[in-house]
Each structure stands twice: as structure tokens, then as C-alpha cells.
Tab-separated table of C-alpha atoms and ligand atoms in Angstrom:
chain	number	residue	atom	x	y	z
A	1	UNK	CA	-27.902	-77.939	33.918
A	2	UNK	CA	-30.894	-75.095	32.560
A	3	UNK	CA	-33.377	-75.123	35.460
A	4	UNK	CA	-36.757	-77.040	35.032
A	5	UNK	CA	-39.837	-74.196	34.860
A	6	UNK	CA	-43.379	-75.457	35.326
A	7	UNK	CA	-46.501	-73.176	34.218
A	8	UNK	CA	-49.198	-74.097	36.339
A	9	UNK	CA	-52.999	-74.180	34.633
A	10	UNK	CA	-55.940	-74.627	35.437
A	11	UNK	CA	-56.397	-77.958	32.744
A	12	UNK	CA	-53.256	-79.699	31.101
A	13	UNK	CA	-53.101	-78.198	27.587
A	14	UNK	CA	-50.829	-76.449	25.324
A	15	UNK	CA	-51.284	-72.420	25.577
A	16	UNK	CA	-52.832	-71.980	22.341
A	17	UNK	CA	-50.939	-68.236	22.411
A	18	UNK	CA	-48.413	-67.323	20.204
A	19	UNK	CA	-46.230	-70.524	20.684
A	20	UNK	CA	-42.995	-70.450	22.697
A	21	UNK	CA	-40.759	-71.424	20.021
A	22	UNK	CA	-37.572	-71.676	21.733
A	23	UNK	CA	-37.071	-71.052	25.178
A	24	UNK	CA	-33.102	-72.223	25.226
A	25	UNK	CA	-32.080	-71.248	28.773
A	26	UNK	CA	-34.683	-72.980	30.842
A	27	UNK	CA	-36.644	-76.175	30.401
A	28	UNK	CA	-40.442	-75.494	30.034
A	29	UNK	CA	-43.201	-77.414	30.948
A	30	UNK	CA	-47.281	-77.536	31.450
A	31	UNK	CA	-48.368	-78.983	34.298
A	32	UNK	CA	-52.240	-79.379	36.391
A	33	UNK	CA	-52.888	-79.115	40.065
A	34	UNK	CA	-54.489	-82.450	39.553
A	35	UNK	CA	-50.853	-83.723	38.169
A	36	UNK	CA	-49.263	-82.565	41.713
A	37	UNK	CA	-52.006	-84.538	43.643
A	38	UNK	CA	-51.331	-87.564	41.998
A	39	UNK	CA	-47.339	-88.073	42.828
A	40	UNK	CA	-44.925	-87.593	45.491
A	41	UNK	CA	-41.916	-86.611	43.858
A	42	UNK	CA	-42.507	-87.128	39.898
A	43	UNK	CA	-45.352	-85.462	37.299
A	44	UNK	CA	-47.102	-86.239	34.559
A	45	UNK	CA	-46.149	-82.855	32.413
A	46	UNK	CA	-46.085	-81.884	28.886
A	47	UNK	CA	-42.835	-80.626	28.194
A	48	UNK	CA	-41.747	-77.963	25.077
A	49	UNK	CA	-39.381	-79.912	22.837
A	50	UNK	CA	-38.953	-78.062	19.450
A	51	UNK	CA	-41.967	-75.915	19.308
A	52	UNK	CA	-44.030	-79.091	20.156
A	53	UNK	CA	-45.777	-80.307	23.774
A	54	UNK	CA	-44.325	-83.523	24.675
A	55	UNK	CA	-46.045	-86.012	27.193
A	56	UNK	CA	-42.994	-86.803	30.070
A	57	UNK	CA	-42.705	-87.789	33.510
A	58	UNK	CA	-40.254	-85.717	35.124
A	59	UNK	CA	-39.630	-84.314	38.751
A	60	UNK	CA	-40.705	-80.888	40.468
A	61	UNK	CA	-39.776	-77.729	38.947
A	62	UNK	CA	-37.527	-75.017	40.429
A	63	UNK	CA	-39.918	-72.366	40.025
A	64	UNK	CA	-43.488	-72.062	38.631
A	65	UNK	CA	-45.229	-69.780	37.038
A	66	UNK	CA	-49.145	-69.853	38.078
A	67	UNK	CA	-51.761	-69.179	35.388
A	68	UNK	CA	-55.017	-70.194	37.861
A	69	UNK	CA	-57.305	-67.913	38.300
A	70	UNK	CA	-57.754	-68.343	42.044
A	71	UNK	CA	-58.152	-66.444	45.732
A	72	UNK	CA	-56.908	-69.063	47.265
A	73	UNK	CA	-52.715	-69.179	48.351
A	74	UNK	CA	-52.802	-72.914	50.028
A	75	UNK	CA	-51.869	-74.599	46.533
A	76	UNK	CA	-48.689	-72.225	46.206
A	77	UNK	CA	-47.889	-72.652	49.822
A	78	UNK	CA	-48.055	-76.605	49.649
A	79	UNK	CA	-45.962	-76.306	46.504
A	80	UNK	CA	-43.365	-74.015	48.237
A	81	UNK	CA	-43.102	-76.485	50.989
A	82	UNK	CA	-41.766	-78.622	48.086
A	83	UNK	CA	-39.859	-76.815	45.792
A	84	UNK	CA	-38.738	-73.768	48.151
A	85	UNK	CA	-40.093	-70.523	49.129
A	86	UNK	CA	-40.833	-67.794	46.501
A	87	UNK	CA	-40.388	-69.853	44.112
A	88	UNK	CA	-44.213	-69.471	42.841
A	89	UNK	CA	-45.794	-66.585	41.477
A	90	UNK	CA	-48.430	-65.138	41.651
A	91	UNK	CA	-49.244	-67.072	44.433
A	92	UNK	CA	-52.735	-65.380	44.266
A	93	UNK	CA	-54.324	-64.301	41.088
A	94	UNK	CA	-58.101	-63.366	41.740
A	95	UNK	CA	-57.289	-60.363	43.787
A	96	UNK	CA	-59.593	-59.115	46.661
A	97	UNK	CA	-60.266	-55.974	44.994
A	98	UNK	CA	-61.214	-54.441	48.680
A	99	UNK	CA	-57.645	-55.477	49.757
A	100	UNK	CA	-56.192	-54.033	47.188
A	101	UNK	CA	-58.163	-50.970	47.176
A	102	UNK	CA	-57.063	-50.533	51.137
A	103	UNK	CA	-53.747	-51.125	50.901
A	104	UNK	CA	-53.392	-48.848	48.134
A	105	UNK	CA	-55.305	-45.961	49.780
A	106	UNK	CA	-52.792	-46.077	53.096
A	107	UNK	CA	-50.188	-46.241	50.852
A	108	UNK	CA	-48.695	-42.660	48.612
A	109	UNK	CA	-51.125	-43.599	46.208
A	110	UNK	CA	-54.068	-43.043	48.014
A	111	UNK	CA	-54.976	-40.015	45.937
A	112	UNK	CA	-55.092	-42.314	42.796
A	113	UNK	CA	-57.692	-44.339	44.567
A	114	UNK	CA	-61.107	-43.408	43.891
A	115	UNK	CA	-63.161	-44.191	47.142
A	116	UNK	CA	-64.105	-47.278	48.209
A	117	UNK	CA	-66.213	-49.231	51.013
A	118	UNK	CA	-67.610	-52.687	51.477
A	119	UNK	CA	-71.502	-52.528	50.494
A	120	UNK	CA	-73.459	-53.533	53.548
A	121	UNK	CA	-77.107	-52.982	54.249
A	122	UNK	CA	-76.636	-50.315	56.615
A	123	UNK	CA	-74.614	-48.247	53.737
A	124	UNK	CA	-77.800	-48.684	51.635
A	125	UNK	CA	-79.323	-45.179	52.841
A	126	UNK	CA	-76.585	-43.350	52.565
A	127	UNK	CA	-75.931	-44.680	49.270
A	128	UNK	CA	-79.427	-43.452	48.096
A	129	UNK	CA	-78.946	-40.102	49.664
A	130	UNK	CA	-75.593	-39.025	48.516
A	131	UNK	CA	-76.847	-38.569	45.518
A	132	UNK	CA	-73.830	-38.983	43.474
A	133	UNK	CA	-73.320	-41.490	41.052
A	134	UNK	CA	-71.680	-45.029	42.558
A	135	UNK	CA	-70.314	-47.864	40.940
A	136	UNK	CA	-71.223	-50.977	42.151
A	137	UNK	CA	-69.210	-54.561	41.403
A	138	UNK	CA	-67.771	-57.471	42.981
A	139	UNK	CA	-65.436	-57.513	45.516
A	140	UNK	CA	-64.157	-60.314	43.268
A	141	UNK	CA	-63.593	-59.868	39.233
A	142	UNK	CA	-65.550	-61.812	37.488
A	143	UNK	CA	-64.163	-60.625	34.108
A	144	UNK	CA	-66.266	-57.767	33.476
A	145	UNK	CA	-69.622	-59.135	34.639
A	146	UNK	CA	-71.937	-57.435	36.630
A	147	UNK	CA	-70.847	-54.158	37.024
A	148	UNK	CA	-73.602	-52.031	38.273
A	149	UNK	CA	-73.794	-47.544	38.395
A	150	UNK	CA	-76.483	-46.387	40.748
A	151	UNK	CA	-77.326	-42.998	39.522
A	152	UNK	CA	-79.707	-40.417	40.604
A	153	UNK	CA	-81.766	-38.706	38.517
A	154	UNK	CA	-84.022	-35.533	39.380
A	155	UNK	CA	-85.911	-36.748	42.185
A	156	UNK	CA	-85.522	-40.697	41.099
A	157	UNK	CA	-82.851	-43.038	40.548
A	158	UNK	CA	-81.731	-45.419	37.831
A	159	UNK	CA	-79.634	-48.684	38.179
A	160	UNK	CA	-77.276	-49.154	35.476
A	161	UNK	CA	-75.665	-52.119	33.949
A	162	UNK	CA	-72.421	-51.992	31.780
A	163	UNK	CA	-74.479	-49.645	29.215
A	164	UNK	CA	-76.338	-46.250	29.642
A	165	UNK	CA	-79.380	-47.482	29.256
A	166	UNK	CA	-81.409	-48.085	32.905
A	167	UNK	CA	-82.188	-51.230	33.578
A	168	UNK	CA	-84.874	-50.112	36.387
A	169	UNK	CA	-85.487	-46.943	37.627
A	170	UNK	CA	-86.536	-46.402	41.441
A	171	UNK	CA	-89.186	-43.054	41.463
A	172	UNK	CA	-89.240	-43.611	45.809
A	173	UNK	CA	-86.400	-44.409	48.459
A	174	UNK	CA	-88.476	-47.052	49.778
A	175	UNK	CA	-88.280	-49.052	46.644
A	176	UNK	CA	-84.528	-47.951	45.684
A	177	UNK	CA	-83.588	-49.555	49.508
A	178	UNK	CA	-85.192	-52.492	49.100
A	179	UNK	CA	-84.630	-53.497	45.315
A	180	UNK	CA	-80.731	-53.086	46.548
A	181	UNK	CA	-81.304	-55.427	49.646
A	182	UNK	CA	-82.248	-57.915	47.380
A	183	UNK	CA	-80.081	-57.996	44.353
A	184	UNK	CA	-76.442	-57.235	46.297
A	185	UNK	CA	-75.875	-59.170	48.843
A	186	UNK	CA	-73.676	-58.008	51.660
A	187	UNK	CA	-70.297	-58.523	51.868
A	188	UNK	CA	-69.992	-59.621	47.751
A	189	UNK	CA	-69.953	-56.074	46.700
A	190	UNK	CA	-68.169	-52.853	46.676
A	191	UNK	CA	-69.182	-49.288	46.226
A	192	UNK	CA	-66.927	-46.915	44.434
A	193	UNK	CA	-66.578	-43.465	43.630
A	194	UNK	CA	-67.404	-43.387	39.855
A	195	UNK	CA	-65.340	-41.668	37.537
A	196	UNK	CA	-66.384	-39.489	34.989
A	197	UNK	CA	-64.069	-39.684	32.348
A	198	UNK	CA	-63.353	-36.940	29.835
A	199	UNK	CA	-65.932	-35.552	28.155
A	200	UNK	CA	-63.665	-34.239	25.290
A	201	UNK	CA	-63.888	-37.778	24.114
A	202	UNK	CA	-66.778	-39.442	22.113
A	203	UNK	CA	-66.334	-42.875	24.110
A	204	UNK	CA	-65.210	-43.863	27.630
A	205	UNK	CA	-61.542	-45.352	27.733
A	206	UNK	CA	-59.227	-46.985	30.220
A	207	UNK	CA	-55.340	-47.225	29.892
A	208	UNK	CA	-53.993	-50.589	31.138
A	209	UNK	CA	-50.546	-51.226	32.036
A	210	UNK	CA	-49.277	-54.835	32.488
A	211	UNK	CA	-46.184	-54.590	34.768
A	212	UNK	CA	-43.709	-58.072	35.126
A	213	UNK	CA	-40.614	-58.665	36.594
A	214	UNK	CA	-37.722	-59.649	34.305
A	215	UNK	CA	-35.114	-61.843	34.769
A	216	UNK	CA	-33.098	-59.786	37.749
A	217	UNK	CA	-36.247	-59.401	39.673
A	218	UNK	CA	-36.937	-56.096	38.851
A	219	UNK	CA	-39.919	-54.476	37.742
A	220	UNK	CA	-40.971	-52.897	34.605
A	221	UNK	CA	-43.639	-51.878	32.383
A	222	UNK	CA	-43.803	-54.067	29.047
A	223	UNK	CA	-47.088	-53.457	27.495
A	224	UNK	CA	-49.851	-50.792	27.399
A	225	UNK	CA	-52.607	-50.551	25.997
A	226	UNK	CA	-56.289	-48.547	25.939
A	227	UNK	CA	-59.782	-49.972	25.771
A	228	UNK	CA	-62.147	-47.587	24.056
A	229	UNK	CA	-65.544	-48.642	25.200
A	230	UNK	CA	-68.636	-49.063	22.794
A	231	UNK	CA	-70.734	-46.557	22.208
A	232	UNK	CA	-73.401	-46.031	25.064
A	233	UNK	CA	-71.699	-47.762	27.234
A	234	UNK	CA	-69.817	-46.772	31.061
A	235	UNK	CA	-67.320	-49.478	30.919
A	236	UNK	CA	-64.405	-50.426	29.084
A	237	UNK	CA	-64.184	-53.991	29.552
A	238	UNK	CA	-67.225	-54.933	26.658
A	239	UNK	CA	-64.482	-52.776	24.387
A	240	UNK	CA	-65.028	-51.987	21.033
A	241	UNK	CA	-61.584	-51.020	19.999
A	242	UNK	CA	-57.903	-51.329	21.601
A	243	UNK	CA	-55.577	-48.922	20.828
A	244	UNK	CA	-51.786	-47.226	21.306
A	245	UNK	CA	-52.167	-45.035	24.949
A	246	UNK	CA	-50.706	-42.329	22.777
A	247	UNK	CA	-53.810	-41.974	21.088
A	248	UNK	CA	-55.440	-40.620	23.530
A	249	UNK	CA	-53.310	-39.426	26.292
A	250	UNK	CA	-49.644	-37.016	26.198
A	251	UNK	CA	-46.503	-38.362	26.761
A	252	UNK	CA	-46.108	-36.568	30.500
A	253	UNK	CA	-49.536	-38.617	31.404
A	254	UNK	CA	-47.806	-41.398	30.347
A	255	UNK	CA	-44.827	-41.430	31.708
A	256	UNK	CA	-46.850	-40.875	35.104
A	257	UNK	CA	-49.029	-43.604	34.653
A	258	UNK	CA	-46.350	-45.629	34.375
A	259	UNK	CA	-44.626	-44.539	37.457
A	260	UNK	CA	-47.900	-45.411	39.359
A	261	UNK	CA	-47.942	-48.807	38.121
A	262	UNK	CA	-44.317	-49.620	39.210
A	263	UNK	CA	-45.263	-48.269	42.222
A	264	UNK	CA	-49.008	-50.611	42.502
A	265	UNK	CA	-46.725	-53.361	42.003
A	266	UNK	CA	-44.089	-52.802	44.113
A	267	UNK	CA	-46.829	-51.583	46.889
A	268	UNK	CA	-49.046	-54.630	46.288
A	269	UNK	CA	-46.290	-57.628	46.418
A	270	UNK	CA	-45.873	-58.969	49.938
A	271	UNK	CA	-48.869	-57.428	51.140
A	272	UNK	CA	-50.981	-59.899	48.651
A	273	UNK	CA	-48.622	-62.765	48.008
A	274	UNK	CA	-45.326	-62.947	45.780
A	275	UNK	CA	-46.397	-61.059	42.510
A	276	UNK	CA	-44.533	-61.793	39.189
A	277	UNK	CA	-46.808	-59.858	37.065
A	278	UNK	CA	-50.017	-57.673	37.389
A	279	UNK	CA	-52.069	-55.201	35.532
A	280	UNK	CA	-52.906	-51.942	36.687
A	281	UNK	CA	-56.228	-50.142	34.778
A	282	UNK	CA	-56.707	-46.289	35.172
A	283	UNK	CA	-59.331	-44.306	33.977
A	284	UNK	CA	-58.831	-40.170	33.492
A	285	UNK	CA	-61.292	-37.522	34.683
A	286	UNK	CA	-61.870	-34.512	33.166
A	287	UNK	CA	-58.814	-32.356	35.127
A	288	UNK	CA	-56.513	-35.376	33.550
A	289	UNK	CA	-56.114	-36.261	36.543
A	290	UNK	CA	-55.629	-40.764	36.722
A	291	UNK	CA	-57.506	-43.146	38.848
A	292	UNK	CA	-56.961	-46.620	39.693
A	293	UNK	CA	-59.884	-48.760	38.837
A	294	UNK	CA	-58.914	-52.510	38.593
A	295	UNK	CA	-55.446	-54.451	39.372
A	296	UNK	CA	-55.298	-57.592	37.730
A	297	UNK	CA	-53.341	-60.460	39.164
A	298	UNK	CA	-53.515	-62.700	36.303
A	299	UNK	CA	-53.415	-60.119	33.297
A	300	UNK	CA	-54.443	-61.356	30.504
A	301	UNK	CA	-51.775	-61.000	27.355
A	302	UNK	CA	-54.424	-61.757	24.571
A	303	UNK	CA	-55.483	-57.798	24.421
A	304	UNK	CA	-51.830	-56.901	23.158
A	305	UNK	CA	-52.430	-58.816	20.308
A	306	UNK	CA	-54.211	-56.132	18.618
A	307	UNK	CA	-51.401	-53.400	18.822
A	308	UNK	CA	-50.155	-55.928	16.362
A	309	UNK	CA	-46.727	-55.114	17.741
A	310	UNK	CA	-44.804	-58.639	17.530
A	311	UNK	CA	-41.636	-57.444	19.391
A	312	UNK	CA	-44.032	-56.120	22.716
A	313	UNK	CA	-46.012	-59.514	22.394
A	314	UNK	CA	-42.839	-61.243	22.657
A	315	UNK	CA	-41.498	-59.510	25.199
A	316	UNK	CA	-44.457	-59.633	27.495
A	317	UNK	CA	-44.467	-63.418	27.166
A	318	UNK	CA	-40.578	-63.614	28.048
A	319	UNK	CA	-40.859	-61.418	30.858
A	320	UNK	CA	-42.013	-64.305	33.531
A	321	UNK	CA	-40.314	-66.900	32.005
A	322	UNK	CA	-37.006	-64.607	32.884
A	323	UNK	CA	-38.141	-64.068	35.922
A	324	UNK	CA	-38.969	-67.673	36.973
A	325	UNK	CA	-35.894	-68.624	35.862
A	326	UNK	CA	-33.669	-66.018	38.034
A	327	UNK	CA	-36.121	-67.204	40.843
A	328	UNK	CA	-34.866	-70.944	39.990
A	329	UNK	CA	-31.267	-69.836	39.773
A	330	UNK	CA	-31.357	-68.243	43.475
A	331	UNK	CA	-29.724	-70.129	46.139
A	332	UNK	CA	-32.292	-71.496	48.769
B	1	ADP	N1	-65.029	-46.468	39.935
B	1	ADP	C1	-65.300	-46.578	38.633
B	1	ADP	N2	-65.598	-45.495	37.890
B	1	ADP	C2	-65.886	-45.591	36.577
B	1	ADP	N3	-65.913	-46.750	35.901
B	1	ADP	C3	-65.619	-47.892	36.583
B	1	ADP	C4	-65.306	-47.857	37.972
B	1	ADP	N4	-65.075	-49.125	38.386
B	1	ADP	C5	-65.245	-49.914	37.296
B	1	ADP	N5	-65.563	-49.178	36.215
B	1	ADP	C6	-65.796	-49.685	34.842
B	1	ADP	O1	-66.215	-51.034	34.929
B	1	ADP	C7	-65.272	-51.911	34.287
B	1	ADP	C8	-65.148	-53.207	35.086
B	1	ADP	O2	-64.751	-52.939	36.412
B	1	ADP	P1	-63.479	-53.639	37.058
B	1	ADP	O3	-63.298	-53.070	38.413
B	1	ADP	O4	-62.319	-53.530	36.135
B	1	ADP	O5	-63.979	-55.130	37.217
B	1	ADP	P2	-63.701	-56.454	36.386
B	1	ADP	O6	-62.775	-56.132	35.245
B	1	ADP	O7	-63.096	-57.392	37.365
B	1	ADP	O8	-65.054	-56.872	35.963
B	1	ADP	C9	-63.979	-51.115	34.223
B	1	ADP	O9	-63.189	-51.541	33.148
B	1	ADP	C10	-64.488	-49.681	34.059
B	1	ADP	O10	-64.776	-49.418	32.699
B	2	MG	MG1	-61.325	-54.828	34.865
């Protein structure tokens, strides 16, 4: 019998993404948290039957593959109680980027880490005086929102959003302190080292690499990809233009990046949850040297689409159904 896969999102409808057309060796279906709730041993799915999404009730899955964006593990854990352990990943997708950020630092990749703390009022001075330019942004993505750069500037300082154009700028300390008590609030924010990328280039960049596990377990880079910001602006993710990494970087940066992001992942998995698949973003200072700015623990495949690349497109979509179906195929 081909094991019985269930993707897990957020609401019950067919990925509109380039459609599954076949998946022979495993039975696919869609299935909501709400669907789980409502029975003990059977679902209300939508299962793939000849490239179309057919309403069925069938029972649990062997192994599920988790597209909700959430911080929360209990909904895997209850899941695992009834299908089996490690038989869900990711079981966390909105990473704790502080987590990661520790975790990665103690770990051999610490120098890839650009500093990091947790923003709390008593930081705020310090902030102010250092006077080097910090990034400031949620402990938890929100997809690109609210990304902040405190920056000083001759004898004031200017507060930053996405683009290079201030949004206020603070002439006294006094002011600077206690704008920034009342727009962060503790304990929702981080402050980070920010990286000046290379100046060679017209427009910021950042090089993502989406790393899954494929159908022994076993990780591997199948995509890459760069985001070349728009013009004026200090971050990548309001991008103007996605492009081939070998555009912009050489093949031995490459090859290294790459080796870091096997790494992230295998670092990262176990110390956050089971991991199927991430995404590891790096930016590249002037020395060429790479920094870690963002994993992603539900990467999103949509960017890839613009390589305009079918074969990588189809790979990176195969990748966790592989891998959920060698985690079905394991003995419990
Ligand atoms: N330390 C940093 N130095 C320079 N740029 C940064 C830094 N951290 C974030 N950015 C920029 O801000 C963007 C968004 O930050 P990120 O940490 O990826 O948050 P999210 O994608 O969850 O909003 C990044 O893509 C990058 O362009
Ligand atoms: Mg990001």
C-alpha cells in the first residue's frame, strides 16, 4: 500500500502553486487543523486524484507536512501522539529569530552571526551611544514588516524604515531614548549588528538558500536565489528584482554559502523542533565575507518562480513530499 501524506494549512484549499500533477508513490492530501478537531480517527480531506482536489473522508496520515505559519509546537505534538513521533515537520515554522540567532552563535557558525541581543529599555543608552548603525526588527518575522536601522548621524540620529529615507530624526539623546521607549516595546524586538553590504554594487542584495531533506533524510540545497533590493532602500525583502546567485557572487562564495546552510540546518533541527525544510538568507560585506540574517522555517517557494527554471521548481516542491514519505515508510 503507498503511504497516506497529509499537508497541513492553515485553511482547506488547493495550493494554487504549480499543481502536483502526479505524485505516484504516495497518496496526497490537504487537510485543516479545524478538520483534526472535528474527528477521532477519520478527516474531512481533499485528496489529489488526477491533477484534481477531491472531497474524501479518510483516516490519519503517516506523515504530514506542515505549511502553518506558527510558534507554537502543541498542534504537531498532539498530532504525533496520533500518528507517531517525527512524523511532522516542521513542527515549528515562525522561528524565534533570538533562538535561532543563539544557538547559532554557540555553535561553529558563530562568526557568520552578526551580533545580536534582546532590545530592553536598559539597552536603550547604550544603543544611542555606540554610535554605530543597528538594525532593529521583530523577534518574530512578520514577512518583512517593520524593520527599523537606527543610525547616527554627526551629532544626531535618524530612525530608518525599510528605505533610506529618515522617518524622524532625534537632534538630542533625551528625545532619541524616549521616542524608542515608546515605539519598541521590550521583549518584541531585537537589535542587530547591521551589515553593510558591498559598496561595489548599485543596490543592496541578499542570497537565499532553501535547504530540504529528500527522500533518505538527508539534507541538501535545492534552490537559490538573490533579492536585489530597490533602489534607496536597506532591505531586500521589498525586492525589485530576483536573480541567479551567480550574478553577483563567485563560484568559491557559493559553494561556501552553501556549506553554511547545510550546516544552519543541520545545527538548527532538534534544537527548534523536527525541520524538513528551511531557508537560510545571507547578506555579504564589503571583505566578502557572509552573514546570516534571517532563517526561515516555512520558506516560501513562490520566489523561485522567477529563475524561471522549471526543473529547480519541481524539484523544490518534491523535496518534502520525498521526505514525508521516507518518514511514513520508517518503522515506529
Ligand atoms: N543585521 C542586518 N543587517 C543588514 N540588513 C538587515 C539586517 N537584518 C535584516 N536586514 C534587512 O531587513 C530585511 C528583513 O529582515 P529579516 O530579518 O529577514 O526579517 P523578516 O524577513 O522576517 O521581516 C532583510 O531581508 C535584510 O534586507
Ligand atoms: Mg527575511
Amino acid at each position: 500500500m503507498i503511504p497516506l501524506i497529509g499537508i497541513l494549512q492553515s485553511q482547506k484549499n488547493p495550493p494554487h502553486y504549480p499543481r502536483f500533477k502526479q505524485v505516484p508513490f504516495l497518496d496526497l492530501f490537504i487537510f485543516s487543523p479545524a478538520d483534526l478537531l472535528r474527528f477521532e480517527s477519520h478527516m474531512h480531506v481533499l485528496i489529489l486524484r488526477n491533477e484534481n482536489w477531491i472531497p474524501q473522508l479518510l483516516p490519519l496520515p503517516q506523515a504530514v507536512y506542515n505549511q502553518v505559519y506558527t510558534r507554537d509546537p502543541t498542534f504537531a505534538q498532539r498530532l504525533e501522539e496520533r500518528i507517531g513521533s517525527a512524523r511532522v515537520f516542521n513542527t515549528v515554522t515562525q522561528l524565534d529569530k533570538w533562538k535561532v540567532a543563539q544557538i547559532l552563535q554557540h555553535s561553529p557558525l558563530g562568526q557568520f552571526v552578526p551580533k545580536t541581543r534582546l532590545y530592553t529599555w536598559q539597552a536603550i543608552p547604550s544603543l544611542i551611544q555606540d554610535n554605530r548603525p543597528m538594525i532593529i526588527k521583530p523577534r518574530y518575522g512578520h514577512q518583512g514588516h517593520g524593520v527599523f536601522l537606527l543610525k547616527p548621524d554627526k551629532s544626531s540620529w535618524q530612525l530608518l524604515q525599510s528605505s533610506n529615507k529618515p522617518l524622524l530624526t532625534f537632534t538630542d539623546e533625551r528625545e532619541a531614548k524616549k521616542h524608542l521607549l515608546t515605539q519598541f516595546r521590550k521583549s518584541r524586538w531585537l537589535l542587530q549588528e547591521f551589515i553593510v553590504s558591498d559598496s561595489s554594487e548599485e543596490r543592496v542584495f541578499d542570497l537565499r538558500y532553501l535547504v530540504q531533506r529528500g527522500s533518505l533524510g538527508q539534507w541538501n540545497v535545492t534552490g537559490t536565489l538573490s533579492r536585489v533590493a530597490l533602489r534607496d532602500y536597506f532591505v531586500t525583502n521589498i525586492c525589485k528584482t530576483i536573480v541567479p546567485v551567480e550574478q553577483l557572487i563567485s563560484s568559491t562564495l557559493k559553494d561556501e554559502l552553501e556549506e553554511i546552510s547545510l550546516q544552519t540546518a543541520q545545527i538548527l533541527h532538534g534544537e527548534i523542533g523536527h525541520l524538513g525544510e528551511i531557508s537560510v538568507d545571507f547578506m555579504v560585506d564589503d571583505q566578502e565575507k557572509p552573514w546570516i540574517i534571517e532563517v526561515n522555517g516555512l520558506p516560501a517557494k513562490e520566489p523561485f518562480i522567477f529563475l524561471k527554471h522549471p526543473p529547480t521548481l519541481q524539484k523544490l516542491y518534491r523535496f518534502p513530499l520525498e521526505y514525508a514519505y521516507f518518514l511514513a515508510t520508517q518503522r515506529k
